[in-house]
C-alpha positions as protocol buffer text, in pm:
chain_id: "A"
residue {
  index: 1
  type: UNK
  ca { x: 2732 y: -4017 z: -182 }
}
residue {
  index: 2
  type: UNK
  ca { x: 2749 y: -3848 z: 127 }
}
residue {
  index: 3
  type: UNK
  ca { x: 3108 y: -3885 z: 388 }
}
residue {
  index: 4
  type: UNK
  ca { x: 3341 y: -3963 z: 105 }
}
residue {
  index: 5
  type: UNK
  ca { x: 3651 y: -3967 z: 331 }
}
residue {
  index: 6
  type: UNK
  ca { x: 3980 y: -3910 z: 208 }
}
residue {
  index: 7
  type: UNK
  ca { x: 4091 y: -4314 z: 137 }
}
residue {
  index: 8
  type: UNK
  ca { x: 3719 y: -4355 z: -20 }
}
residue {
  index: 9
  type: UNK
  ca { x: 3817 y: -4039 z: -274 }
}
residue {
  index: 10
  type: UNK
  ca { x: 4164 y: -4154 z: -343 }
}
residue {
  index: 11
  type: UNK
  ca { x: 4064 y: -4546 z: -451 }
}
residue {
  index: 12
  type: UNK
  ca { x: 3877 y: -4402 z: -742 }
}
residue {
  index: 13
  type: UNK
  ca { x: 4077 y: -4013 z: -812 }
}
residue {
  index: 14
  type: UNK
  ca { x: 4368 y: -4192 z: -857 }
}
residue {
  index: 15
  type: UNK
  ca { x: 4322 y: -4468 z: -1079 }
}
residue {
  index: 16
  type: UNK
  ca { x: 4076 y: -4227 z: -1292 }
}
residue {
  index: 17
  type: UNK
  ca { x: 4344 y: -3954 z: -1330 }
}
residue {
  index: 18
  type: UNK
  ca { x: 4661 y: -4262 z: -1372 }
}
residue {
  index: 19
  type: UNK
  ca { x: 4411 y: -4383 z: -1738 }
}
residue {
  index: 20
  type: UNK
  ca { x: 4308 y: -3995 z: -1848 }
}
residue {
  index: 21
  type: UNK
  ca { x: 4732 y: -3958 z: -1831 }
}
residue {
  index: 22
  type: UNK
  ca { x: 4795 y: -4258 z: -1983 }
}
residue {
  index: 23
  type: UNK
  ca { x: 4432 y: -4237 z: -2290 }
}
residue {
  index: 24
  type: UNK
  ca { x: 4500 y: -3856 z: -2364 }
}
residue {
  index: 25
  type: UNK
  ca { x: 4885 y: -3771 z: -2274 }
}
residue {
  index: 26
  type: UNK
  ca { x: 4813 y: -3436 z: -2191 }
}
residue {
  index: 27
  type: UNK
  ca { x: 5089 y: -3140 z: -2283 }
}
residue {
  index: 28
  type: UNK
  ca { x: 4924 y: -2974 z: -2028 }
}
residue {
  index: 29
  type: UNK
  ca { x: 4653 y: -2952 z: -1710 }
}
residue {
  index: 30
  type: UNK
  ca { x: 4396 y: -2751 z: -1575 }
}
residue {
  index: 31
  type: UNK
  ca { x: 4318 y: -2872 z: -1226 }
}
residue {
  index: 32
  type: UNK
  ca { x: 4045 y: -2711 z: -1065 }
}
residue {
  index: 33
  type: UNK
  ca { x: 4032 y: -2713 z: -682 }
}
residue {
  index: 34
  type: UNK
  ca { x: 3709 y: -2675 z: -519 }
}
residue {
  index: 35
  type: UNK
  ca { x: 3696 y: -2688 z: -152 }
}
residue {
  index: 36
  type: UNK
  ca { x: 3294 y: -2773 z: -136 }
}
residue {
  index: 37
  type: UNK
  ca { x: 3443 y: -3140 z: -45 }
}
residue {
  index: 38
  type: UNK
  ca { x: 3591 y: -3047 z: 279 }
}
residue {
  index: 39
  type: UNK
  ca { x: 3476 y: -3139 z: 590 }
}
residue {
  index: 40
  type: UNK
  ca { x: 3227 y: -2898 z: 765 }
}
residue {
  index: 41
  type: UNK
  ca { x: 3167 y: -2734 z: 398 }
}
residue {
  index: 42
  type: UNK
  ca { x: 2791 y: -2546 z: 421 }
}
residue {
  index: 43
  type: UNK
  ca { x: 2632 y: -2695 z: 102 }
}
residue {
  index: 44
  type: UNK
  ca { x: 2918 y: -2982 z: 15 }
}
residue {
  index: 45
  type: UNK
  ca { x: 2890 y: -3364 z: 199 }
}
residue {
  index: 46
  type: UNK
  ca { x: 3179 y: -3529 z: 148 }
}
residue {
  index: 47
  type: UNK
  ca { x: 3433 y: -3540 z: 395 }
}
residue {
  index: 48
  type: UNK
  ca { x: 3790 y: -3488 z: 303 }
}
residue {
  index: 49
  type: UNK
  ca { x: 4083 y: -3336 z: 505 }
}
residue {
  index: 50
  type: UNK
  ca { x: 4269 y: -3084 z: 423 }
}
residue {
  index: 51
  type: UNK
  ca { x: 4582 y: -3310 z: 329 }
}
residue {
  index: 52
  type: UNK
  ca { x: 4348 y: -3559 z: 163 }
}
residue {
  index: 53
  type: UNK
  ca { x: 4219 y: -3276 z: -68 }
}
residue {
  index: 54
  type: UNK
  ca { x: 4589 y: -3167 z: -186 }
}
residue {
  index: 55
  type: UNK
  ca { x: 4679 y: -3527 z: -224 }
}
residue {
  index: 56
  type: UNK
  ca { x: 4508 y: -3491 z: -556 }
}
residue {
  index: 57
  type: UNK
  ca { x: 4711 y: -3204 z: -668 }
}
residue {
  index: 58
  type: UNK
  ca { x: 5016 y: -3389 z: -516 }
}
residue {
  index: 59
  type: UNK
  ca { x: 4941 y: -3695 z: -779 }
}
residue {
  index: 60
  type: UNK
  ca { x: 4886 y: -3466 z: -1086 }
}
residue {
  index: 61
  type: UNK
  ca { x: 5177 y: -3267 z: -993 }
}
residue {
  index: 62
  type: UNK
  ca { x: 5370 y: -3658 z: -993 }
}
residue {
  index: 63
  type: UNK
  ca { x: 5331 y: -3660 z: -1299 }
}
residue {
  index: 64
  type: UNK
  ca { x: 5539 y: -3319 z: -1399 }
}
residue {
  index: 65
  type: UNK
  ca { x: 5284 y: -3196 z: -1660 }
}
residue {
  index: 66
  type: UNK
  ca { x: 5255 y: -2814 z: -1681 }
}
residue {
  index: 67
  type: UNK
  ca { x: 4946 y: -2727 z: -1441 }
}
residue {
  index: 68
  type: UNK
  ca { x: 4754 y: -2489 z: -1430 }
}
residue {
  index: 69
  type: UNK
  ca { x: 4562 y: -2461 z: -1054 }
}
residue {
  index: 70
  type: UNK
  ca { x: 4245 y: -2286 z: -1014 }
}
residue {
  index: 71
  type: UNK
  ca { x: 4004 y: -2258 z: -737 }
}
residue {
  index: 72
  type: UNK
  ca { x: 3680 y: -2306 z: -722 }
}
residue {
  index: 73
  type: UNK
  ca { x: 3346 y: -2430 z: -479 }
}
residue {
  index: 74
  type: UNK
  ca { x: 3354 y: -2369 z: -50 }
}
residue {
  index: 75
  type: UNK
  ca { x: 3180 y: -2233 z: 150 }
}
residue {
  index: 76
  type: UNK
  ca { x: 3315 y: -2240 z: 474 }
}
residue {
  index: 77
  type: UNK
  ca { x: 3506 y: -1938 z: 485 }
}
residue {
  index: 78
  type: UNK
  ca { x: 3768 y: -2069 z: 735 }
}
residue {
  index: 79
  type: UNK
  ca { x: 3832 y: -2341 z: 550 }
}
residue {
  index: 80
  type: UNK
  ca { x: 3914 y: -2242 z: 202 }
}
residue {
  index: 81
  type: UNK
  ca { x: 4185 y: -2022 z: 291 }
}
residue {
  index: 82
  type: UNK
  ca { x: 4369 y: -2289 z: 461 }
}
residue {
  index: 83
  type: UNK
  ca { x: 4305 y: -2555 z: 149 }
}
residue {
  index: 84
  type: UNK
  ca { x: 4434 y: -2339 z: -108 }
}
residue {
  index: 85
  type: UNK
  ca { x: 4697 y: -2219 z: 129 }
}
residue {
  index: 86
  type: UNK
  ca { x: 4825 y: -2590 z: 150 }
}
residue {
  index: 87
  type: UNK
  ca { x: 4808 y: -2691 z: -157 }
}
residue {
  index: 88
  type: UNK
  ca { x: 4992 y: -2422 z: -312 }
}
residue {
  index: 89
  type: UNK
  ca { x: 5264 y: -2562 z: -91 }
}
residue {
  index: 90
  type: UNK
  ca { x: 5230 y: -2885 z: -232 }
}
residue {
  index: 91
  type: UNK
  ca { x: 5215 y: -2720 z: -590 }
}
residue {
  index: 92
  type: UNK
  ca { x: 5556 y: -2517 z: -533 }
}
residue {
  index: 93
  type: UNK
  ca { x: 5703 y: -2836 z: -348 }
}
residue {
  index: 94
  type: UNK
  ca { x: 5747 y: -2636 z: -21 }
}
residue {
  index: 95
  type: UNK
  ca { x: 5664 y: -2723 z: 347 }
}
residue {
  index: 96
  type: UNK
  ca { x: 5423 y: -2472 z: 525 }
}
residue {
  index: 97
  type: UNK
  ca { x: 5366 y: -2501 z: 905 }
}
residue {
  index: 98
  type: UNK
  ca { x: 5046 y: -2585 z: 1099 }
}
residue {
  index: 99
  type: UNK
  ca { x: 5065 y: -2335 z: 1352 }
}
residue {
  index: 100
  type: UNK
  ca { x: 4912 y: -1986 z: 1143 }
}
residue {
  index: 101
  type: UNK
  ca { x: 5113 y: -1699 z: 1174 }
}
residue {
  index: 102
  type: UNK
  ca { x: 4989 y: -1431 z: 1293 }
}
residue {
  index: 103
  type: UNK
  ca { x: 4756 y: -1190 z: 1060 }
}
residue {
  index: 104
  type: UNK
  ca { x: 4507 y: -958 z: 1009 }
}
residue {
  index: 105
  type: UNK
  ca { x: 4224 y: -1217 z: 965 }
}
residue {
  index: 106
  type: UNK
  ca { x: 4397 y: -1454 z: 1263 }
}
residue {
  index: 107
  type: UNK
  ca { x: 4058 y: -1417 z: 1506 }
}
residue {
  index: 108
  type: UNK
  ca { x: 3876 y: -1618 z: 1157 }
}
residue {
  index: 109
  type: UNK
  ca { x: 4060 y: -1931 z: 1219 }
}
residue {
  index: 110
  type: UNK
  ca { x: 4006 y: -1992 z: 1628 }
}
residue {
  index: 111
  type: UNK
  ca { x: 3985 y: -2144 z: 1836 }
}
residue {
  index: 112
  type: UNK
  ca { x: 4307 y: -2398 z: 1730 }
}
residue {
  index: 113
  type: UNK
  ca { x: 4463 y: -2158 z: 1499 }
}
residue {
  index: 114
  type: UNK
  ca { x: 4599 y: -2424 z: 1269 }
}
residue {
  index: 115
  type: UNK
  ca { x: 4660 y: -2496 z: 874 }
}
residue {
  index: 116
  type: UNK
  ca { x: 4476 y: -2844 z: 965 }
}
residue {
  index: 117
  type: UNK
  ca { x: 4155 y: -2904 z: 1125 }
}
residue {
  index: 118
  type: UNK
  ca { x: 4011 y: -3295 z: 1205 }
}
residue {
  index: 119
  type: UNK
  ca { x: 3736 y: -3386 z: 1009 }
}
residue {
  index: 120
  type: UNK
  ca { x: 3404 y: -3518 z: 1154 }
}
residue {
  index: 121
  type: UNK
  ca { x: 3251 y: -3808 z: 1243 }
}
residue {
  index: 122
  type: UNK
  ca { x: 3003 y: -3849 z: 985 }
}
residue {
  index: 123
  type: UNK
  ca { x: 2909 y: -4161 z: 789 }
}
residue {
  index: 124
  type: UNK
  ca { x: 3092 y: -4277 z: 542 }
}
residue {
  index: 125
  type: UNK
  ca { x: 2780 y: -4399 z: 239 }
}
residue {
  index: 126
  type: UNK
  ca { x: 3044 y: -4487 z: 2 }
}
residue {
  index: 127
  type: UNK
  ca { x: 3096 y: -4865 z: 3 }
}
residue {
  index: 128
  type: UNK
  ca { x: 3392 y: -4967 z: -157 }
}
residue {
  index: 129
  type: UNK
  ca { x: 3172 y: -5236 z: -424 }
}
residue {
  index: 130
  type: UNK
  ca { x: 2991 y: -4879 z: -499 }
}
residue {
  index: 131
  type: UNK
  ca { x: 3315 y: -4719 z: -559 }
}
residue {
  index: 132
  type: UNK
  ca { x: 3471 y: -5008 z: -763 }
}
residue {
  index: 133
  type: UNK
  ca { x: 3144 y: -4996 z: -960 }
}
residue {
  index: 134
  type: UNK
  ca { x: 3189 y: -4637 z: -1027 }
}
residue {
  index: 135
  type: UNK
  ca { x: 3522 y: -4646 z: -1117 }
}
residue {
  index: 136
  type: UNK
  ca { x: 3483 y: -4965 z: -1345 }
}
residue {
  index: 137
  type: UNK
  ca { x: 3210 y: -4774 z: -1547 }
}
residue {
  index: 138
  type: UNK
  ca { x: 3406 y: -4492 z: -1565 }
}
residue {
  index: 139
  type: UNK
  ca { x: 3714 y: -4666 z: -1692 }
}
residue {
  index: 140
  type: UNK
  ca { x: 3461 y: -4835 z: -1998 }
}
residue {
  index: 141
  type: UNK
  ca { x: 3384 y: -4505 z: -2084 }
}
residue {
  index: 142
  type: UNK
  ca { x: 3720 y: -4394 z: -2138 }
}
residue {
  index: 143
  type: UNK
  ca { x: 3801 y: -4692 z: -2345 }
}
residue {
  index: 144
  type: UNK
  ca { x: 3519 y: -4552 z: -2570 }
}
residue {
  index: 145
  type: UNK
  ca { x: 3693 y: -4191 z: -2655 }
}
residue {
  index: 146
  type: UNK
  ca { x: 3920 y: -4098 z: -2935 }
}
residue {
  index: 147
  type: UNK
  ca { x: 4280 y: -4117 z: -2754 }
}
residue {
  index: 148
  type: UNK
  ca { x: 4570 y: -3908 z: -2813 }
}
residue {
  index: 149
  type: UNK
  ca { x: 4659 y: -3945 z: -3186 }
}
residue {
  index: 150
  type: UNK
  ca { x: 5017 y: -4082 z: -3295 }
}
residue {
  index: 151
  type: UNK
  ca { x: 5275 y: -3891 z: -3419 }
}
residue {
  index: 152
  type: UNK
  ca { x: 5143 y: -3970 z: -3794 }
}
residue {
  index: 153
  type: UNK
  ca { x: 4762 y: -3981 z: -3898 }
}
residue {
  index: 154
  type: UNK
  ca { x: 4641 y: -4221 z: -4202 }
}
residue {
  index: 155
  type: UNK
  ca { x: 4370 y: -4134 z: -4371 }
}
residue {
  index: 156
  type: UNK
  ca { x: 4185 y: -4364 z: -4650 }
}
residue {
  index: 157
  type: UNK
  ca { x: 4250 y: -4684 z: -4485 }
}
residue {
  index: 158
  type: UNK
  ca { x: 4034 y: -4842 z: -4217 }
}
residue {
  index: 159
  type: UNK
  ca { x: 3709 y: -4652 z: -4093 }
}
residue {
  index: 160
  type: UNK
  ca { x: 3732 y: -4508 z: -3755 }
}
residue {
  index: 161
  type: UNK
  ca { x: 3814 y: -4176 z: -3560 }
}
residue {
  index: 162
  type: UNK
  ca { x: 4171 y: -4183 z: -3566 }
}
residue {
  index: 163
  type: UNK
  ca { x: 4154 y: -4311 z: -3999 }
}
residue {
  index: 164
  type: UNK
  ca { x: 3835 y: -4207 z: -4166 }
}
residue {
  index: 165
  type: UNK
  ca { x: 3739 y: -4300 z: -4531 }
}
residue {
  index: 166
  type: UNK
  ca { x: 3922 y: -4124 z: -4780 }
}
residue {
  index: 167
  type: UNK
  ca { x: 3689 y: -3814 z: -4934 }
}
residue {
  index: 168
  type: UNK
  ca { x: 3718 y: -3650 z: -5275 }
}
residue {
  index: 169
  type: UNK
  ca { x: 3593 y: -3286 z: -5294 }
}
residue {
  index: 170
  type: UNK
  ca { x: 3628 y: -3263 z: -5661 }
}
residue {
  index: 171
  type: UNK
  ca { x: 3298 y: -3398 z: -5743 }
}
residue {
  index: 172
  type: UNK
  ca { x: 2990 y: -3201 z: -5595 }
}
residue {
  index: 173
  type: UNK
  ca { x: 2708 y: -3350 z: -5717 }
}
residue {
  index: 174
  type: UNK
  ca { x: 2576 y: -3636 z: -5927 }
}
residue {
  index: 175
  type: UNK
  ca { x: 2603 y: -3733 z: -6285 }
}
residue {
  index: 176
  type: UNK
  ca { x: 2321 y: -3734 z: -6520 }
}
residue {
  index: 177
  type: UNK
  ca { x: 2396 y: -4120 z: -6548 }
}
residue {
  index: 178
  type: UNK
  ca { x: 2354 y: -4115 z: -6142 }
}
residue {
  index: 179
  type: UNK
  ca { x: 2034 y: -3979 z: -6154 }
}
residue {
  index: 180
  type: UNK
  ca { x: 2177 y: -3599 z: -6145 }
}
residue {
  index: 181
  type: UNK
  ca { x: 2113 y: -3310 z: -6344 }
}
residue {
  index: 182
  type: UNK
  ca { x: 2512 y: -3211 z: -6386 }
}
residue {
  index: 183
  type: UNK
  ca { x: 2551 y: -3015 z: -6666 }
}
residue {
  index: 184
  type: UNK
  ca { x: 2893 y: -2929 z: -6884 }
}
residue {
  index: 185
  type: UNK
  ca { x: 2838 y: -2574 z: -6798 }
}
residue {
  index: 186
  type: UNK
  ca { x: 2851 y: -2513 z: -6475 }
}
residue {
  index: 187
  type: UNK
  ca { x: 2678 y: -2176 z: -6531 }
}
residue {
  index: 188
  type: UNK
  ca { x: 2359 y: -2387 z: -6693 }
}
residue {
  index: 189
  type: UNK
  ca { x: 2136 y: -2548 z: -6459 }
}
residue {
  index: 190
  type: UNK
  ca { x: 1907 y: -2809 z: -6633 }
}
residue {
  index: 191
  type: UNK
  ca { x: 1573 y: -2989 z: -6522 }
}
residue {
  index: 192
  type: UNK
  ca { x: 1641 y: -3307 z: -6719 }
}
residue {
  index: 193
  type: UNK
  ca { x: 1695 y: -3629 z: -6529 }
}
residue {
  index: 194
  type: UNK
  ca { x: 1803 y: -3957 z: -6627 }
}
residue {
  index: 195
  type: UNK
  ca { x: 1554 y: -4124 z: -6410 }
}
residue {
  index: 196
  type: UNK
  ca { x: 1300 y: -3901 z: -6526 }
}
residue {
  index: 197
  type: UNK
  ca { x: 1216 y: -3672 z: -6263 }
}
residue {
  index: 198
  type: UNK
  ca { x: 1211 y: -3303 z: -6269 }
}
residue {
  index: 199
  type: UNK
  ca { x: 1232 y: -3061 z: -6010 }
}
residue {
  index: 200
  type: UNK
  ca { x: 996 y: -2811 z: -5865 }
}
residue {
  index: 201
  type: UNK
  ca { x: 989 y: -2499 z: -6009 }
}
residue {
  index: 202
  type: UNK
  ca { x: 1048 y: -2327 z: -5636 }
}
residue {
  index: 203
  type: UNK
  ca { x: 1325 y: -2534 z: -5552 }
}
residue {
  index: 204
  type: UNK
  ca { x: 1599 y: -2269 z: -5570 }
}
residue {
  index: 205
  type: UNK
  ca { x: 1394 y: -2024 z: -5530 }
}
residue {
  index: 206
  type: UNK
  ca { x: 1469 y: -1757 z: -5168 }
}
């Protein structure tokens, strides 16, 4: 819903990413970095801080799991810049300044000329039972998705994702005794069925 401020965004990111770590065990990420979700973004309505944004890369990156970081969404031109600008920081594990140094594009980003900007006011219309909700559902699903597989697989023993039923591929079709119409030649094909049946003419016909 509308506002989500940075504290709203974090109770469910971070619990949702912490169970996706700990269901799939990634050997790597792909972390894709929108900035639609910033404050005072032209077609996004949540309302997330600069910091508050890269404190999702900062998590991921806690977790020291090759990442890959892409952009993505914003459309406040001023604003994107600075986001991924940050949060490449964060990525690389370096400092950056607030004050903006100067640059060819350094009239774009008046009149405070600052990495940071405050968010706004707006209304918060994420209550936190409608976030625990969320997250709760979320979490269920989860619990329904093959997880990461174990160092060995069995197959042929119980039926489910991770150990299916046992399949041989030697037999292709039925016996005459099963109702069939397998033949000792395989280069034959015969009509005659136990159970009395015969097929149509057209049947292999193309």
């Amino acid at each position: 819903n509308d506002g989500m401020d940075d504290e709203a965004y974090q109770s469910v990111f971070k619990p949702i990413i912490a169970k996706v770590m700990e269901h799939f065990a990634p050997g790597a990420v792909v972390l894709q970095c929108g900035a639609d979700s910033l404050s005072g973004d032209r077609l996004g309505c949540f309302n997330l801080s600069v910091k508050g944004h890269a404190e999702c890369v900062n998590f991921v990156r806690s977790y020291n799991i090759p990442t890959l970081i892409l952009g993505g969404g914003g459309y406040t031109l001023r604003n994107v810049p600075r986001c991924w600008t940050y949060e490449t920081a964060v990525a690389v594990g370096e400092p950056v300044k607030d004050d903006m140094p100067f640059n060819d594009y350094y009239e774009y980003f008046g009149p405070d000329y600052s990495l940071h900007l405050p968010v706004s006011n707006m209304e918060n219309l994420n209550s936190k039972e409608y976030l625990n909700r969320t997250k709760e559902q979320l979490i269920d699903i989860l619990r329904e998705v093959e997880p990461v597989p174990g160092t060995q697989i069995q197959t042929g023993g119980v039926e489910s994702q991770l150990a299916p039923r046992g399949m041989s591929m030697e037999i292709d079709q039925l016996s005459k005794a099963d109702g069939g119409n397998a033949s000792a030649n395989p280069d034959q094909r015969s009509d005659a069925r136990s159970d009395g049946r015969k097929e149509h003419p057209a049947e292999m016909a193309s």
